[in-house]
Short mmCIF file of C-alpha atoms in Angstrom, two decimals:
data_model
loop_
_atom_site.label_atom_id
_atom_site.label_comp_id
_atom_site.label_asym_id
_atom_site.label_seq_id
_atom_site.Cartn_x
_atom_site.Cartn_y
_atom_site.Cartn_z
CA UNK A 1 57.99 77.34 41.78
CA UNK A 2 56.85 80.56 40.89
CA UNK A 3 56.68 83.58 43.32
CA UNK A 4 53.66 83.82 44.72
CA UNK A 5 54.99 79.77 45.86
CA UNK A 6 58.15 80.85 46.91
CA UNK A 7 55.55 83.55 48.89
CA UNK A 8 52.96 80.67 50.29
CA UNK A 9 55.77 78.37 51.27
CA UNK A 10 57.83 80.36 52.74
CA UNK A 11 55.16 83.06 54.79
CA UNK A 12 57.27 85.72 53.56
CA UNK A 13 54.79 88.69 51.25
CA UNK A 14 55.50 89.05 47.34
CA UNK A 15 56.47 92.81 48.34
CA UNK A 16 59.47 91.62 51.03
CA UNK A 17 60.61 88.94 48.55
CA UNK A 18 60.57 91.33 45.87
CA UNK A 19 62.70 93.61 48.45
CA UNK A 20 65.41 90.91 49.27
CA UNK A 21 65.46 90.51 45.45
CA UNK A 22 66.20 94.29 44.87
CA UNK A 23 68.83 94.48 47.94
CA UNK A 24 70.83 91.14 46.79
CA UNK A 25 69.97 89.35 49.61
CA UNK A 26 68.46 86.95 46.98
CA UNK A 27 69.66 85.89 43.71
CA UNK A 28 67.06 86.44 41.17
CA UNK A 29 64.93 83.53 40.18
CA UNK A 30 65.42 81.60 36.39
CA UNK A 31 63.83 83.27 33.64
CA UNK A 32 61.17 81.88 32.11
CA UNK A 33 59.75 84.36 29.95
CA UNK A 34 60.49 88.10 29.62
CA UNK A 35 58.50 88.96 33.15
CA UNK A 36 58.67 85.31 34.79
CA UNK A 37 60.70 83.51 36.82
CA UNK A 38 61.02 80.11 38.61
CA UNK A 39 62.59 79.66 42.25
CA UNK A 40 63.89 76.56 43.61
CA UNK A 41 64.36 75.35 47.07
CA UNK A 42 67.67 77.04 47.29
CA UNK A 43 65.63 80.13 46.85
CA UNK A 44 63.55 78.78 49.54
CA UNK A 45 65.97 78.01 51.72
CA UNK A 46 67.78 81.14 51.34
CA UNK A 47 65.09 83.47 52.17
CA UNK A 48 64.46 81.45 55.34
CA UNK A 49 67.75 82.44 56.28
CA UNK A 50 67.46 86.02 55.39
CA UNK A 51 64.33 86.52 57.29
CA UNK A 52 65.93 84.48 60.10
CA UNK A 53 68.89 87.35 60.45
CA UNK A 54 66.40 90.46 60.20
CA UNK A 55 63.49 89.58 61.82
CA UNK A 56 64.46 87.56 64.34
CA UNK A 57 68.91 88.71 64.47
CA UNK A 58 67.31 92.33 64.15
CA UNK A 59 70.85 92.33 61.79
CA UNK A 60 70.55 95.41 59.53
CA UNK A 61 70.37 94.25 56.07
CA UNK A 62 73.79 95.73 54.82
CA UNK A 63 75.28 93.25 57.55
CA UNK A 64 73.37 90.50 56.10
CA UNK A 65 74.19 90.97 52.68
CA UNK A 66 77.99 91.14 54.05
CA UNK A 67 77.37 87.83 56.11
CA UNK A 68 75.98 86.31 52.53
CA UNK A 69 78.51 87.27 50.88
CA UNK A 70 80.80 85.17 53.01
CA UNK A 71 78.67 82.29 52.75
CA UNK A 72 78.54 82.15 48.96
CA UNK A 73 82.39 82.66 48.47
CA UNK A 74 83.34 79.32 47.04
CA UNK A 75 87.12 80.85 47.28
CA UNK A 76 87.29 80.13 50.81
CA UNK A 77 88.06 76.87 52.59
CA UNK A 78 85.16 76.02 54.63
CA UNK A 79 87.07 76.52 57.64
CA UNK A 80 87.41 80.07 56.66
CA UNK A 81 84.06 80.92 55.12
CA UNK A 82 82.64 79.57 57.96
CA UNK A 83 84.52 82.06 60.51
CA UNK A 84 83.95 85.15 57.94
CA UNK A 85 80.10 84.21 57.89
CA UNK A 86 80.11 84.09 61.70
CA UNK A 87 82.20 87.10 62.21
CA UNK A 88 80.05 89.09 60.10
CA UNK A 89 77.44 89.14 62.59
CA UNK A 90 76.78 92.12 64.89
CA UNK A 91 79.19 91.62 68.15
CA UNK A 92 80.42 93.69 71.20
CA UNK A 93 82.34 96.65 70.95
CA UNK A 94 86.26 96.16 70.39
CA UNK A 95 88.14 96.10 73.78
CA UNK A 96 90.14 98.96 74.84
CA UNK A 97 94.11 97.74 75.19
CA UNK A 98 94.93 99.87 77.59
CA UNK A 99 92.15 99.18 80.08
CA UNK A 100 93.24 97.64 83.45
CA UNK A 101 90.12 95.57 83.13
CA UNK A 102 91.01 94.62 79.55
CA UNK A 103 94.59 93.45 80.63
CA UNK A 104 93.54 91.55 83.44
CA UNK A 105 90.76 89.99 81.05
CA UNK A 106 93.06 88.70 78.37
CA UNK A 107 95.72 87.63 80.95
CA UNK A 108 92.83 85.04 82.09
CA UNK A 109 91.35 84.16 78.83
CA UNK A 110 94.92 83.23 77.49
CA UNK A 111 96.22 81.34 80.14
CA UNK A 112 92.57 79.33 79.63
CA UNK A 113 93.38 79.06 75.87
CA UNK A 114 96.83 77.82 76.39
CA UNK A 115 95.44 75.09 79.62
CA UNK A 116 92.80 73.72 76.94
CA UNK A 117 95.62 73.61 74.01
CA UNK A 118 93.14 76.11 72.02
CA UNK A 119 94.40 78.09 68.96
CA UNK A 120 97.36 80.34 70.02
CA UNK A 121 96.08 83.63 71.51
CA UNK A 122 97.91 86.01 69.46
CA UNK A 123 96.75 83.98 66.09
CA UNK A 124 93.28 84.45 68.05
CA UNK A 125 93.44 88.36 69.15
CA UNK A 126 94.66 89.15 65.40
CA UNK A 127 91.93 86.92 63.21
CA UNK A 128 88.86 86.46 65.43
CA UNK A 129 86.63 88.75 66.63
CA UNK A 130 85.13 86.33 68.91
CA UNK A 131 88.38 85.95 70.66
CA UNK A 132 87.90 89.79 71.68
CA UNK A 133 84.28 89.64 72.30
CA UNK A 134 85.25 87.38 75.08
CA UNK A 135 87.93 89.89 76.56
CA UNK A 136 85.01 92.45 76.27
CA UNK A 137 82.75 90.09 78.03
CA UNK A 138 84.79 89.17 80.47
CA UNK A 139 86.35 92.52 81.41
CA UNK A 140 82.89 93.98 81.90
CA UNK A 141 82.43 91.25 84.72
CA UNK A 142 86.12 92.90 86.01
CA UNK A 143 84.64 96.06 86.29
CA UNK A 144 81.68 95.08 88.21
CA UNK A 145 83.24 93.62 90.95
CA UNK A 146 82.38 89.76 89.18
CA UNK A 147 85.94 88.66 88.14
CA UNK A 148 86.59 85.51 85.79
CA UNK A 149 90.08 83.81 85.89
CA UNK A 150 91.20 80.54 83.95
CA UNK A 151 90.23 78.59 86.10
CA UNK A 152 86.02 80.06 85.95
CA UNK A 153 86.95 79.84 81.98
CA UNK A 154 87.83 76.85 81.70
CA UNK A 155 84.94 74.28 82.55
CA UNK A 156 82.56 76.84 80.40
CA UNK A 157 84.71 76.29 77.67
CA UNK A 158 85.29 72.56 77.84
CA UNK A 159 81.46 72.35 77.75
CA UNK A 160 81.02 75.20 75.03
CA UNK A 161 84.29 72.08 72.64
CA UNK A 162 81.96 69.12 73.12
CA UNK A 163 78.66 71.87 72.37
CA UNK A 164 80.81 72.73 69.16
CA UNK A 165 81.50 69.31 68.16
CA UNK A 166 77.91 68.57 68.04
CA UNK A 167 76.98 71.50 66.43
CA UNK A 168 79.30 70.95 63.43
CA UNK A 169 78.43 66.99 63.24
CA UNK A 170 74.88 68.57 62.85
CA UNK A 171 76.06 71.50 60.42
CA UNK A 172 77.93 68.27 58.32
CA UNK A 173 74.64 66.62 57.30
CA UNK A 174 73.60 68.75 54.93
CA UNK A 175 75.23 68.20 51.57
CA UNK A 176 76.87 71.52 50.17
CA UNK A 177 79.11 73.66 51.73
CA UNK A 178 77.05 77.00 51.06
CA UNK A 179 74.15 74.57 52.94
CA UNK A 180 76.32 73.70 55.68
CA UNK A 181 77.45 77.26 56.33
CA UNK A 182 74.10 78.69 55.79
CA UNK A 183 73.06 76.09 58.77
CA UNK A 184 75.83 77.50 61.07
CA UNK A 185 74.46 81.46 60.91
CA UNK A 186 70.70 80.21 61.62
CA UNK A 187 72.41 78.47 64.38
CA UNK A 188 74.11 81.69 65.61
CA UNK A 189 71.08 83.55 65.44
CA UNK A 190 68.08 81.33 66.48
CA UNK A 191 69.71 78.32 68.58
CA UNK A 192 72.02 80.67 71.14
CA UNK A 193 68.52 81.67 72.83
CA UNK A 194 68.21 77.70 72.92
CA UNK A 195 71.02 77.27 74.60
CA UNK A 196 70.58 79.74 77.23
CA UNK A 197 67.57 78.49 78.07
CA UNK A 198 68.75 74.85 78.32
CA UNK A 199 71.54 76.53 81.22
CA UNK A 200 68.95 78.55 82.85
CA UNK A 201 66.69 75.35 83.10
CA UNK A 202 69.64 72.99 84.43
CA UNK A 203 70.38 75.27 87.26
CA UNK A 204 67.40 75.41 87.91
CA UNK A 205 67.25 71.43 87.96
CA UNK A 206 70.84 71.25 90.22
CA UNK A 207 69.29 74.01 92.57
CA UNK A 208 66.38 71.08 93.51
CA UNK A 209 68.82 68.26 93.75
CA UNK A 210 71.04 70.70 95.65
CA UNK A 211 68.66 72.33 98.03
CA UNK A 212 65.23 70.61 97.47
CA UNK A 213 62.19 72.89 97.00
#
């Protein structure tokens, strides 16, 4: 297709396209002549994504062009180039170690890790951001007067294993790795709102079965 295609199928302008294009957030369509060029639906695709992490992510576009350069590193096992496209994303601010709220945080998120047989903690607190995100998280609560121990943690999380299982049995039906991983980050960035409105709309359901109207 050429670009004013890639422009009507996609609802993205010539002028933004032409802006991904000069930022690397696209790779350059295939020459056809000296000022022409013909996109495919990879092209298509990948803009859809790209647009996806700074309109709707608000992710500033030297964070996207680091998150797409994880998901186009072939060098990586999927495993990892999934985790390094994920971690790329904007998260919370690191935890402080020395906070008493921090301290008590990890204490609880670990002994949930180790009850659920989850990766080993200090594999986690080294590699994944994530991992820390949640100590953040959850040692804000602390602070408030809203403490979480394992045993809060833990039914969360064994809902959050059989959410991930789904989410990667619908990640592995796309055919290519970069497609798969490129599937996960829209999922990060447009499906979490999904999911917290699926919550908010189940306690609301419980709170009529509970207490009636």
């Amino acid at each position: 297709m050429r670009l004013a295609d890639l422009s009507e199928q996609s609802q993205v302008s010539i002028a933004t396209i032409k802006y991904y294009l000069r930022e690397g957030l696209l790779t350059p369509g295939h020459l056809v002549h000296t000022t022409q060029a013909e996109y495919d639906e990879s092209h298509l695709r990948r803009l859809r994504l790209v647009r996806a992490m700074i309109q709707v992510g608000r992710i500033p576009v030297a964070t996207v062009r680091e998150v797409l350069a994880q998901v186009d590193d072939d060098s990586l096992s999927r495993t990892i180039r999934l985790g390094a496209a994920l971690w790329a994303l904007p998260r919370a601010a690191e935890p402080e170690p020395d906070d008493p709220a921090v301290i008590a945080a990890t204490r609880e998120v670990n002994r949930m890790l180790t009850r659920l047989g989850w990766t080993d903690a200090a594999e986690l607190g080294q590699l994944s951001p994530v991992y820390r995100e949640l100590i953040t998280s959850v040692a804000s609560l602390n602070r408030l007067g809203y403490p979480l121990d394992a045993d809060d943690l833990a039914p969360y999380a064994e809902q959050m294993e059989r959410t991930a299982v789904h989410d990667l049995d619908r990640m592995e039906r796309h055919d290519t790795p970069v497609e798969q991983v490129e599937s996960a980050v829209v999922s990060a960035v447009l499906f979490e709102p999904v999911l917290l409105s699926l919550r908010r709309l189940a306690q609301e359901q419980e709170a009529t079965r509970r207490f009636g109207l």
